[in-house]
Amino acid sequence: MHEREQWKSRTGFILAAAGSAVGLGNVWRFPYLAGEHGGGVFLALYLVFVFTIGISILLAELTIGRAAKRQPAGAFRVLGGGRWHAAGYFGVAAAFFVLSFYSVVGGWTLAYIVKAVSGGLDGATAAGAGQTFTTLIADPLKPLAYHGAFMALTIVVVLRGVASGIEATSKLLMPALFILLLVLVGRAVTLPNAGAGLAFYLQPDFQKVTGATVIAALSQAFFSLSVGLGAMITYGSYLSMRESLPKSAAWIAVIDSGVAFLAGLMIFAAVFAFGLDPAAGPGLTFVTLPTIFGQMPGGPLFAVAFFVLLAVAALTSAVSLLEVAVAYLIDEHGVSRSGAALLLGVIIFILGIPSSLSLGVWRDFTLFGLGVMDFMDGATTKVIMPLGSILLSLFAGWVVYPRLARELMHLRSGERIAIPLRVWGIVCKYLGPLGIVWIMAAGLFF
Ligand code: TRP
């Protein structure tokens, strides 16, 4: 058997895993969901879920991956045997569906790079930026071409393999994104009337909590951390014995929620300063940002830099989704890395076409009352990923707990993690599964 690939360094791994976590989920999905669900209250719930259930499942995934040295389907079989197998397939299949609509939005970021470079965003006003976005997503062909280009880039990175492709890309661009985000937050919060946006975002009004808010916040926590379908099992499988998993999980959660928090700060300060509607939906980021750039010195330059970095952040996340299914074909069916990446990439591209068209020419076609894109997003993030997380925490807490606890103790500082380990066990056994069931029930029935 060939030697399994490994990350080159601990920082490299953390940045790659953070690269998977940080993506469109933070800069596009988080702000628009927060805007639709009352601002501060959504932020508060999201943070609570990230640092309780979310981080525990993240740790479970990394540990399972490193212990089994397999992608989800293989990992559940090797560690659990028997019927647990099925839980892994579930994840592999879900990664497919998430990537199909994720790549469509990734394509929008590429389109915005082109617009920014060609001066199409210069001096944008709120109304003009809104028009630009609506025209783009309703076009029958352009978004498909960009969706294809985005999938092609994803395939290229995955082709190059774990260390040279994924790790190298993340290491360079993650820090750059973070710095640029800080600059833009600085611009946004000093706009006249930004204060109203900060109040909306930072003062939670718990009167506004509904079942829909709670489930949206939970599913956003999972989506944002890349947990629930085994992407982090796959990344953990390339880890060596040296790393401290709890520390890695903590870093990933802090970086991920930190970027989401900053993105929200930037967006809501600007939304209120420009008199936009916080509940505008999926266009929120794409309309708000060009408006900020239109009003700042050096705006066109910032616009290019920002959309390049956003596209790269999206790419490092898309790569982790494709890697789940590619690793499955490599490990379980002996397919070559290049064959697997190409074959799956093309299938996912085709699967994404209806999602893209559902925002334009196929607007009237619905599944269960939702457009195709909303249906794909809802089915994966509100149903499949929470269910995947329940299976995962039951598996970690009840089936292979002793094995995972041993895996976690492979540390020099063994004693210091004994207490967190017990807390983690309790979350996996009881709190996680029951909490998720309760939240899903609340989301469905209230
Ligand atoms: N976390 C990424 C984002 O926020 C998206 C993502 C990457 C993902 N891999 C995943 C979501 C695995 C769910 C599962 O943009």
XYZ file of C-alpha atoms and ligand atoms in Angstrom:
461
model
C 0.000 0.000 0.000
C 1.250 3.476 -0.772
C 2.178 5.817 2.067
C -0.715 8.022 3.136
C -0.231 11.715 2.454
C 0.342 14.001 5.437
C 0.299 17.665 6.255
C 3.772 19.179 6.322
C 3.434 21.160 9.547
C 1.091 21.899 12.406
C 0.496 25.488 11.302
C -0.008 24.197 7.784
C -2.693 21.821 8.997
C -4.459 24.410 11.131
C -4.481 26.874 8.272
C -5.733 24.233 5.847
C -8.491 23.180 8.241
C -9.281 26.819 8.949
C -9.205 27.295 5.182
C -11.913 24.676 4.906
C -13.931 26.312 7.653
C -13.501 29.908 6.513
C -15.260 30.487 3.239
C -18.446 31.777 1.716
C -20.150 30.521 4.851
C -18.508 33.312 6.834
C -18.622 36.237 4.438
C -21.720 35.492 2.364
C -23.992 33.106 4.266
C -23.495 34.267 7.859
C -24.268 37.970 7.301
C -27.352 37.365 5.195
C -28.784 34.829 7.662
C -28.026 37.146 10.565
C -29.780 39.939 8.674
C -32.855 37.796 8.112
C -32.931 36.534 11.696
C -32.742 39.671 13.773
C -28.999 40.435 13.869
C -27.598 40.246 17.406
C -29.731 37.363 18.530
C -28.537 35.273 15.600
C -24.911 36.155 16.341
C -25.323 35.155 19.986
C -26.951 31.805 19.200
C -24.403 31.072 16.487
C -21.498 31.674 18.892
C -23.085 29.520 21.586
C -23.558 26.645 19.142
C -20.031 26.955 17.710
C -18.405 26.742 21.132
C -20.544 23.937 22.551
C -21.931 21.368 20.130
C -19.978 22.561 17.096
C -16.495 22.421 18.564
C -17.193 19.043 20.190
C -18.218 17.532 16.896
C -15.246 19.132 15.190
C -12.962 17.474 17.740
C -14.771 14.166 17.262
C -14.309 14.355 13.496
C -10.594 15.184 13.683
C -9.988 12.409 16.205
C -11.947 9.821 14.245
C -10.059 10.793 11.111
C -6.649 10.548 12.697
C -7.451 7.287 14.467
C -8.833 5.619 11.348
C -6.635 7.248 8.711
C -9.590 7.109 6.351
C -12.298 9.322 4.839
C -15.755 9.062 6.487
C -17.005 5.875 4.828
C -13.782 4.013 5.569
C -13.417 5.542 9.025
C -16.828 4.408 10.255
C -16.174 0.907 8.891
C -12.660 0.546 10.286
C -13.523 1.860 13.764
C -17.120 0.801 14.149
C -17.596 -2.110 11.790
C -21.008 -3.451 10.891
C -23.751 -1.070 10.017
C -21.859 2.105 10.903
C -20.591 1.960 7.403
C -23.756 3.637 6.183
C -23.162 6.753 8.257
C -20.017 7.405 6.257
C -21.701 7.119 2.872
C -24.213 9.627 4.068
C -21.417 12.151 4.534
C -19.726 11.422 1.244
C -23.006 11.914 -0.611
C -23.842 15.099 1.284
C -20.463 16.653 0.447
C -21.434 16.253 -3.186
C -24.686 18.170 -2.823
C -23.218 20.957 -0.727
C -20.462 21.517 -3.261
C -22.925 21.685 -6.152
C -24.561 24.879 -4.883
C -21.461 26.185 -3.116
C -19.654 26.261 -6.445
C -22.431 28.362 -7.978
C -21.840 31.070 -5.364
C -18.095 30.576 -5.773
C -18.664 31.377 -9.427
C -20.296 34.697 -8.448
C -17.096 35.687 -6.639
C -15.147 35.034 -9.845
C -17.630 37.136 -11.791
C -17.100 39.944 -9.284
C -13.326 39.760 -9.719
C -13.836 40.300 -13.432
C -16.225 43.183 -12.783
C -13.828 44.784 -10.301
C -10.854 44.496 -12.654
C -12.758 45.885 -15.640
C -14.043 48.867 -13.643
C -17.626 47.589 -13.582
C -17.948 48.327 -9.861
C -16.343 51.777 -9.836
C -18.305 54.412 -7.940
C -21.157 51.960 -7.280
C -24.212 53.234 -5.435
C -26.525 50.995 -3.429
C -29.155 50.928 -6.172
C -26.619 50.316 -8.913
C -24.925 47.503 -6.980
C -28.298 45.832 -6.420
C -29.044 45.987 -10.115
C -25.625 44.528 -11.010
C -26.189 41.549 -8.731
C -29.728 40.797 -9.899
C -28.686 40.990 -13.526
C -25.768 38.626 -12.963
C -27.630 35.847 -11.164
C -30.630 35.951 -13.494
C -28.490 35.586 -16.622
C -28.913 32.072 -18.037
C -25.332 31.506 -19.186
C -22.819 33.713 -17.389
C -23.217 32.239 -13.889
C -22.958 28.739 -15.379
C -19.682 29.605 -17.069
C -18.315 30.965 -13.793
C -19.634 27.947 -11.883
C -17.719 25.771 -14.380
C -14.578 27.860 -13.941
C -14.846 27.609 -10.165
C -15.233 23.812 -10.290
C -12.255 23.626 -12.666
C -10.080 25.517 -10.165
C -11.275 23.236 -7.363
C -10.346 20.174 -9.400
C -6.869 21.563 -10.120
C -6.083 22.126 -6.426
C -7.364 18.682 -5.423
C -5.344 17.104 -8.254
C -2.158 18.490 -6.801
C -2.726 16.606 -3.570
C -2.879 17.371 0.101
C 0.334 19.128 1.033
C 1.375 20.912 -2.119
C -2.108 21.890 -3.256
C -4.339 22.464 -0.273
C -1.844 23.343 2.425
C 0.281 25.718 0.358
C -2.721 27.676 -0.924
C -4.240 28.168 2.520
C -1.019 29.144 4.216
C -0.492 32.125 1.967
C -3.968 33.475 1.514
C -5.734 33.016 4.837
C -3.665 35.644 6.657
C -4.069 38.058 3.746
C -7.850 37.738 3.881
C -7.859 38.403 7.585
C -5.835 41.608 7.260
C -7.932 42.966 4.416
C -11.078 42.232 6.386
C -9.741 44.309 9.280
C -9.101 47.254 6.956
C -12.633 47.046 5.562
C -14.166 46.789 9.027
C -12.271 49.990 9.848
C -13.798 51.725 6.824
C -17.312 50.425 7.442
C -17.590 51.295 11.132
C -16.479 54.886 10.510
C -19.191 55.547 7.915
C -21.849 58.037 9.027
C -24.728 56.232 10.732
C -22.795 52.965 11.083
C -23.831 53.002 14.745
C -27.356 51.833 13.933
C -25.832 48.792 12.227
C -23.622 48.027 15.197
C -26.613 48.222 17.523
C -28.570 45.831 15.277
C -25.642 43.418 15.188
C -24.299 43.624 18.726
C -27.378 44.049 20.903
C -29.295 40.790 20.871
C -33.032 41.116 21.264
C -34.050 37.751 22.669
C -37.716 38.545 22.070
C -37.005 37.748 18.454
C -35.999 34.103 18.967
C -38.129 31.663 17.003
C -37.701 28.013 16.062
C -36.514 29.126 12.649
C -33.816 31.331 14.194
C -32.496 28.547 16.383
C -32.250 25.999 13.609
C -30.728 28.509 11.204
C -28.079 29.393 13.792
C -27.291 25.746 14.507
C -27.031 24.802 10.866
C -24.861 27.852 10.223
C -22.543 26.782 13.062
C -22.128 23.360 11.433
C -21.791 24.750 7.940
C -19.256 27.297 9.032
C -17.088 24.801 10.932
C -17.315 22.339 8.013
C -18.686 19.634 10.304
C -21.533 17.180 9.910
C -20.487 15.318 6.815
C -16.980 14.167 7.432
C -14.817 16.799 5.739
C -12.867 17.170 8.983
C -12.599 13.371 9.302
C -10.826 13.465 5.974
C -8.534 16.327 6.988
C -7.796 14.645 10.336
C -6.781 11.511 8.479
C -3.763 13.333 7.061
C -2.559 14.330 10.533
C 0.423 12.855 12.256
C 0.539 11.816 15.888
C 2.373 14.931 17.036
C -0.476 17.414 17.026
C -2.744 18.243 19.914
C -6.238 17.749 18.572
C -8.139 19.772 21.213
C -5.863 22.724 20.611
C -6.278 22.429 16.859
C -10.062 22.281 17.199
C -10.030 25.354 19.424
C -7.913 27.312 16.955
C -10.132 26.381 14.047
C -13.276 27.425 15.924
C -11.750 30.733 17.023
C -10.445 31.650 13.565
C -13.691 30.611 11.902
C -16.074 32.459 14.189
C -13.655 35.406 14.299
C -13.834 35.841 10.538
C -17.624 35.492 10.564
C -17.858 38.063 13.344
C -15.702 40.571 11.450
C -17.602 39.995 8.217
C -20.856 40.709 10.032
C -19.434 43.856 11.599
C -18.355 45.134 8.197
C -21.612 44.259 6.466
C -24.083 45.608 9.052
C -22.217 48.850 9.656
C -22.386 49.473 5.911
C -25.943 48.176 5.431
C -27.313 50.740 7.886
C -25.006 53.516 6.703
C -26.271 53.095 3.132
C -29.905 52.509 4.062
C -29.980 48.953 2.662
C -32.313 46.205 3.898
C -30.541 43.814 6.311
C -33.023 41.064 5.412
C -32.307 41.317 1.682
C -31.221 37.674 1.444
C -28.369 35.990 -0.468
C -27.444 39.177 -2.339
C -26.598 41.068 0.862
C -22.808 40.744 0.754
C -22.623 41.140 -3.009
C -24.573 44.386 -2.902
C -23.126 45.886 0.279
C -19.443 45.423 -0.496
C -19.360 47.174 -3.883
C -21.225 50.052 -2.237
C -18.471 50.346 0.393
C -15.794 50.208 -2.308
C -17.668 52.834 -4.315
C -17.240 55.258 -1.415
C -13.680 54.783 -0.297
C -10.402 56.149 -1.571
C -8.631 53.443 -3.550
C -11.958 51.584 -3.682
C -11.389 49.844 -7.045
C -8.108 48.418 -5.798
C -9.674 47.156 -2.583
C -12.499 45.664 -4.614
C -10.136 43.574 -6.718
C -8.107 42.456 -3.704
C -11.186 41.591 -1.686
C -12.951 39.498 -4.305
C -9.732 37.658 -5.126
C -9.317 36.744 -1.463
C -12.985 35.799 -1.103
C -12.731 33.554 -4.157
C -9.665 31.891 -2.685
C -11.381 31.418 0.687
C -14.273 29.818 -1.177
C -11.846 27.678 -3.113
C -10.086 26.276 -0.034
C -13.517 25.312 1.324
C -14.689 23.793 -1.952
C -11.495 21.789 -2.078
C -12.282 20.193 1.294
C -15.728 19.196 0.058
C -14.378 17.620 -3.124
C -11.579 15.947 -1.166
C -14.124 13.939 0.877
C -15.501 12.177 -2.187
C -12.148 11.947 -3.960
C -10.506 10.338 -0.922
C -13.388 7.881 -0.837
C -12.763 6.715 -4.406
C -9.001 6.549 -3.794
C -9.197 4.616 -0.498
C -12.100 2.322 -1.138
C -11.980 1.727 -4.869
C -8.353 2.258 -5.806
C -9.160 4.997 -8.325
C -6.288 7.380 -9.113
C -6.392 10.863 -7.566
C -6.595 12.556 -10.951
C -9.299 10.227 -12.275
C -11.390 10.656 -9.144
C -11.066 14.446 -9.047
C -11.991 14.855 -12.697
C -14.903 12.456 -12.709
C -16.474 13.803 -9.507
C -15.785 17.417 -10.404
C -17.686 17.095 -13.664
C -20.641 15.350 -12.011
C -20.849 18.043 -9.329
C -20.729 20.757 -11.978
C -23.723 19.204 -13.727
C -25.562 18.804 -10.434
C -25.087 22.527 -9.740
C -26.683 23.675 -13.004
C -30.310 23.542 -11.762
C -29.338 25.515 -8.639
C -27.842 28.256 -10.745
C -30.759 28.389 -13.160
C -33.246 28.465 -10.282
C -32.268 32.094 -9.669
C -33.089 33.106 -13.223
C -34.903 31.264 -15.983
C -36.105 28.412 -13.727
C -37.348 30.756 -11.034
C -40.824 29.273 -11.054
C -39.815 25.666 -10.619
C -40.049 24.624 -6.958
C -39.435 21.579 -4.769
C -41.497 21.536 -1.561
C -42.201 25.208 -2.146
C -38.527 26.152 -2.454
C -36.428 27.063 -5.461
C -33.815 24.432 -6.341
C -30.948 26.349 -4.749
C -32.847 26.977 -1.500
C -33.947 23.361 -1.477
C -30.370 22.064 -1.871
C -29.123 24.434 0.816
C -31.965 23.645 3.231
C -31.898 19.873 2.694
C -28.164 19.639 3.306
C -27.649 22.187 6.068
C -30.899 21.867 8.000
C -31.479 18.127 7.637
C -28.480 16.102 6.461
C -25.743 17.871 8.404
C -27.583 17.912 11.740
C -28.470 14.229 11.264
C -24.861 13.488 10.329
C -23.744 15.282 13.472
C -26.121 13.243 15.627
C -24.757 9.990 14.172
C -21.234 11.252 14.596
C -21.586 12.214 18.228
C -23.420 8.997 19.091
C -20.664 7.054 17.366
C -17.914 9.000 19.135
C -19.629 8.991 22.531
C -20.973 5.427 22.698
C -19.290 3.198 20.138
C -15.628 4.162 19.944
C -15.203 6.458 22.932
C -12.360 4.493 24.610
C -10.424 4.339 21.354
C -10.853 8.088 20.768
C -9.984 8.961 24.352
C -6.741 7.012 23.939
C -6.102 8.813 20.677
C -6.574 12.156 22.412
C -4.241 11.168 25.242
C -1.318 10.721 22.851
C 0.021 14.001 24.100
C 2.767 15.175 26.301
C 0.273 17.165 28.355
C -1.978 14.171 28.960
C -3.114 15.203 32.455
C -4.137 18.674 31.493
C -6.760 17.521 29.067
C -8.416 14.997 31.395
C -11.180 17.380 32.454
C -11.986 18.856 29.037
C -11.977 15.276 27.794
C -14.703 14.341 30.232
C -16.759 17.382 29.231
C -16.299 16.467 25.596
C -17.463 12.912 26.324
C -20.628 14.218 27.956
C -21.377 16.491 25.008
C -20.889 13.619 22.550
C -22.949 11.168 24.568
C -25.869 13.304 25.695
C -25.849 17.008 25.090
C -24.982 16.915 21.392
C -27.523 14.365 20.152
C -30.324 15.564 22.445
C -29.589 19.216 21.764
C -29.660 18.751 18.017
C -32.880 16.735 18.107
C -34.479 19.383 20.274
C -33.345 22.215 18.027
C -34.485 20.426 14.886
C -37.865 19.765 16.457
C -38.113 23.425 17.469
C -37.231 24.472 13.940
C -39.844 22.215 12.423
C -42.696 22.782 14.817
C -42.499 26.317 16.193
N -17.198 25.849 6.019
C -17.211 26.305 4.677
C -17.706 27.745 4.664
O -18.019 28.268 5.692
C -18.016 25.427 3.756
C -17.643 24.001 3.855
C -16.446 23.459 3.531
C -18.392 22.952 4.397
N -16.440 22.131 3.835
C -17.596 21.798 4.378
C -19.657 22.902 4.906
C -18.071 20.605 4.874
C -20.129 21.706 5.404
C -19.337 20.583 5.406
O -17.772 28.365 3.663
